[in-house]
Amino acid sequence: QQQVKQSPQSLIVQKGGISIINCAYENTAFDYFPWYQQFPGKGPALLIAIRPDVSEKKEGRFTISFNKSAKQFSLHIMDSQPGDSATYFCAARGYSSASKIIFGSGTRLSIRP
Amino acid sequence: EAGVVQSPRYKIIEKKQPVAFWCNPISGHNTLYWYRQNLGQGPELLIRYENEEAVDDSQLPKDRFSAERLKGVDSTLKIQPAELGDSAVYLCASSDPSGGASSNEQFFGPGTRLTVL
């Protein structure tokens, strides 16, 4: 019940295309859903996050879509660029800032020029 | 502003040897985390500190792992003795929970890549 399931494991997208990464969770106590971006040799960095009281959040080319009833959320990267090539992790935690963050297994995204 | 600093960046040791990792969090961040990231996986929390107190160490294998955060700033994570399965990247992160429950963004360091032979 603590798991966050992420797919696909890897993704190749042409430059300018849309990259879509999906995640699902079971624990209804989760109340904060961040996405992290990780480049080789670096730690994960927060990209964008959403609370379950909204169905979508957009920041630039990055959009989170959230379906509370299905317990699913996804990251959309519009106009994907080679610089977006990285590993992306979805995550979830409870309402309290002290709650442990549970990470998905990651998606390795490659954008072909 | 300097980010989370970790050292060493890489460490290769033979099994049964001890190893230690050091972390200096972002200035003013009271909360410090140690994570382990296995190859192809997301980070998994090992221990969380609030100032110098370990408030969640439920995932820390206490038979061989230990951690300390003296004076509530820098922290060290130690493994003794190391096993082959300990090969992973050990990440340190810090956060400032004063922003409230909706924030508490964690800032990660670059990690220490440990290889146990």
XYZ file of C-alpha atoms in Angstrom:
230
model
C 0.000 0.000 0.000
C 3.027 2.228 0.386
C 4.165 1.696 -3.181
C 4.115 4.145 -6.035
C 4.137 2.329 -9.368
C 5.715 4.126 -12.312
C 5.749 3.387 -16.036
C 7.325 3.143 -18.499
C 10.776 2.179 -17.304
C 12.323 3.924 -20.308
C 11.020 6.252 -22.996
C 12.401 7.610 -26.251
C 10.735 10.679 -27.759
C 11.573 12.763 -30.781
C 12.517 16.400 -30.230
C 9.391 18.497 -30.164
C 7.172 15.590 -29.164
C 5.204 14.979 -25.979
C 6.687 12.809 -23.256
C 4.202 11.111 -20.935
C 5.081 9.261 -17.730
C 2.453 7.582 -15.594
C 2.211 6.745 -11.911
C -0.304 4.996 -9.682
C -0.653 4.770 -5.916
C -2.746 2.850 -3.416
C -2.484 4.760 -0.161
C -5.326 7.282 0.006
C -3.500 9.079 2.816
C -1.022 10.454 0.284
C -1.623 14.163 -0.082
C 1.321 15.572 -1.998
C 2.619 14.294 -5.325
C 5.971 15.668 -6.538
C 7.955 14.819 -9.633
C 11.737 14.822 -9.524
C 14.272 15.101 -12.341
C 17.667 13.475 -11.985
C 20.664 13.899 -14.278
C 23.588 11.444 -14.192
C 25.872 12.103 -11.255
C 23.393 14.466 -9.616
C 20.791 14.137 -6.922
C 17.068 14.357 -7.745
C 15.670 17.876 -8.050
C 12.043 18.864 -7.589
C 10.458 19.610 -10.947
C 6.774 20.158 -10.213
C 4.287 19.015 -7.574
C 0.531 18.793 -7.104
C -1.973 18.417 -4.270
C -5.062 16.228 -4.843
C -7.509 19.145 -4.638
C -6.716 20.062 -8.263
C -6.764 17.917 -11.401
C -3.987 19.651 -13.296
C -0.977 21.849 -12.681
C 1.115 23.438 -15.402
C 4.534 25.044 -15.157
C 6.007 25.981 -18.500
C 6.316 22.871 -20.646
C 5.621 20.550 -17.702
C 2.098 19.510 -16.701
C 0.862 17.139 -14.015
C -2.535 15.525 -14.586
C -4.124 14.068 -11.459
C -7.023 11.605 -11.274
C -7.974 11.182 -7.630
C -10.693 8.565 -8.183
C -8.353 6.369 -10.211
C -5.399 7.110 -7.893
C -3.255 7.933 -10.878
C -1.167 10.896 -11.924
C 1.022 11.640 -14.890
C 3.707 14.007 -16.092
C 3.465 15.515 -19.563
C 6.464 17.262 -21.113
C 5.418 19.324 -24.092
C 7.818 20.223 -26.906
C 10.391 17.819 -25.465
C 14.001 18.971 -25.849
C 17.309 17.074 -25.736
C 18.061 18.868 -22.449
C 15.054 17.088 -20.939
C 16.884 13.769 -21.242
C 17.110 12.546 -17.649
C 15.534 10.109 -15.231
C 12.182 11.187 -13.828
C 10.721 9.971 -10.545
C 7.189 10.388 -9.365
C 6.659 10.385 -5.618
C 4.014 10.705 -2.943
C 3.764 11.564 0.718
C 1.183 12.307 3.379
C -0.147 15.703 4.427
C 2.369 16.289 7.173
C 5.683 17.706 6.076
C 7.219 15.036 8.301
C 5.700 12.237 6.207
C 8.090 9.989 4.361
C 8.339 10.489 0.602
C 7.787 7.291 -1.380
C 9.486 7.335 -4.776
C 8.530 5.462 -7.921
C 11.127 3.353 -9.674
C 11.960 5.995 -12.270
C 11.667 6.530 -16.025
C 14.743 7.077 -18.140
C 13.755 9.608 -20.794
C 15.797 10.129 -23.954
C 14.926 12.887 -26.389
C 16.218 12.272 -29.901
C 17.385 15.398 -31.751
C 23.560 29.777 -2.027
C 25.534 26.563 -1.727
C 23.607 23.360 -2.071
C 23.919 20.146 -0.095
C 27.539 19.036 -0.063
C 28.550 15.388 0.138
C 31.875 13.659 0.235
C 33.430 11.574 -1.028
C 31.734 11.422 -4.414
C 32.961 7.926 -5.084
C 34.203 5.145 -2.836
C 35.401 1.663 -3.688
C 36.036 -0.751 -0.850
C 36.301 -4.467 -0.285
C 33.575 -6.275 1.582
C 33.855 -6.339 5.361
C 35.644 -2.995 5.347
C 34.124 0.079 7.050
C 33.101 3.174 5.136
C 31.767 6.600 6.087
C 29.958 9.299 4.174
C 29.738 12.959 5.109
C 27.002 15.508 4.435
C 26.798 19.245 4.945
C 23.197 20.446 4.496
C 22.014 23.807 3.213
C 22.575 26.471 5.834
C 19.559 26.867 8.100
C 17.931 23.579 7.121
C 17.038 21.760 10.311
C 15.846 18.545 8.689
C 18.385 16.167 7.178
C 17.761 12.913 5.342
C 19.913 10.014 4.233
C 18.645 7.956 1.304
C 19.959 4.896 -0.494
C 19.403 4.675 -4.249
C 19.998 1.311 -5.837
C 20.754 1.158 -9.534
C 17.617 1.772 -11.579
C 15.491 2.534 -8.520
C 14.154 5.550 -6.705
C 15.703 6.749 -3.457
C 14.664 4.986 -0.242
C 14.805 6.775 3.081
C 17.283 5.422 5.610
C 17.058 8.016 8.355
C 15.649 11.485 9.017
C 16.977 14.007 11.519
C 15.226 16.981 13.049
C 18.170 19.020 14.298
C 20.340 16.452 16.106
C 17.523 14.014 16.842
C 16.915 10.959 14.647
C 13.106 11.000 14.328
C 12.730 8.205 11.767
C 15.354 5.476 11.507
C 12.954 2.608 10.901
C 14.575 1.722 7.553
C 18.158 1.895 8.776
C 19.769 -1.572 9.058
C 21.042 -1.024 12.549
C 23.246 -4.101 12.671
C 25.760 -2.496 10.332
C 24.619 1.061 9.653
C 24.932 4.006 12.000
C 24.486 7.723 11.620
C 25.053 10.819 13.660
C 24.359 14.494 13.386
C 26.348 16.256 16.022
C 25.366 19.875 16.744
C 22.461 19.519 14.334
C 24.410 20.514 11.221
C 26.765 18.077 9.469
C 26.006 14.395 9.434
C 27.902 11.175 8.850
C 26.585 7.800 7.760
C 28.696 4.762 8.483
C 28.606 1.165 7.344
C 30.603 -1.425 9.234
C 31.196 -3.978 7.889
C 30.164 -3.361 4.292
C 28.544 -6.112 2.254
C 28.306 -6.594 -1.501
C 24.630 -5.607 -1.424
C 25.478 -2.205 0.022
C 26.710 -1.018 -3.380
C 24.478 1.949 -4.187
C 24.382 5.727 -4.282
C 23.922 7.280 -0.852
C 22.088 10.578 -1.068
C 21.818 13.265 1.552
C 18.991 15.805 1.468
C 17.918 18.696 3.631
C 14.781 20.753 4.046
C 13.382 23.687 5.977
C 9.926 22.768 7.267
C 9.186 26.294 8.443
C 7.345 26.881 5.158
C 4.524 24.659 6.312
C 3.095 21.305 5.310
C 2.611 22.261 1.692
C 6.270 22.963 1.148
C 9.116 21.184 2.877
C 10.882 20.696 -0.417
C 13.850 18.405 -0.047
C 17.099 19.494 -1.671
C 19.384 16.618 -2.583
C 23.145 16.472 -2.710
C 24.996 14.755 -5.592
C 25.397 11.544 -3.618
C 28.249 9.167 -2.878
C 28.526 6.202 -5.193
C 29.686 3.204 -3.156
C 31.065 0.099 -4.798
C 31.726 -2.905 -2.582
C 33.976 -5.555 -4.154
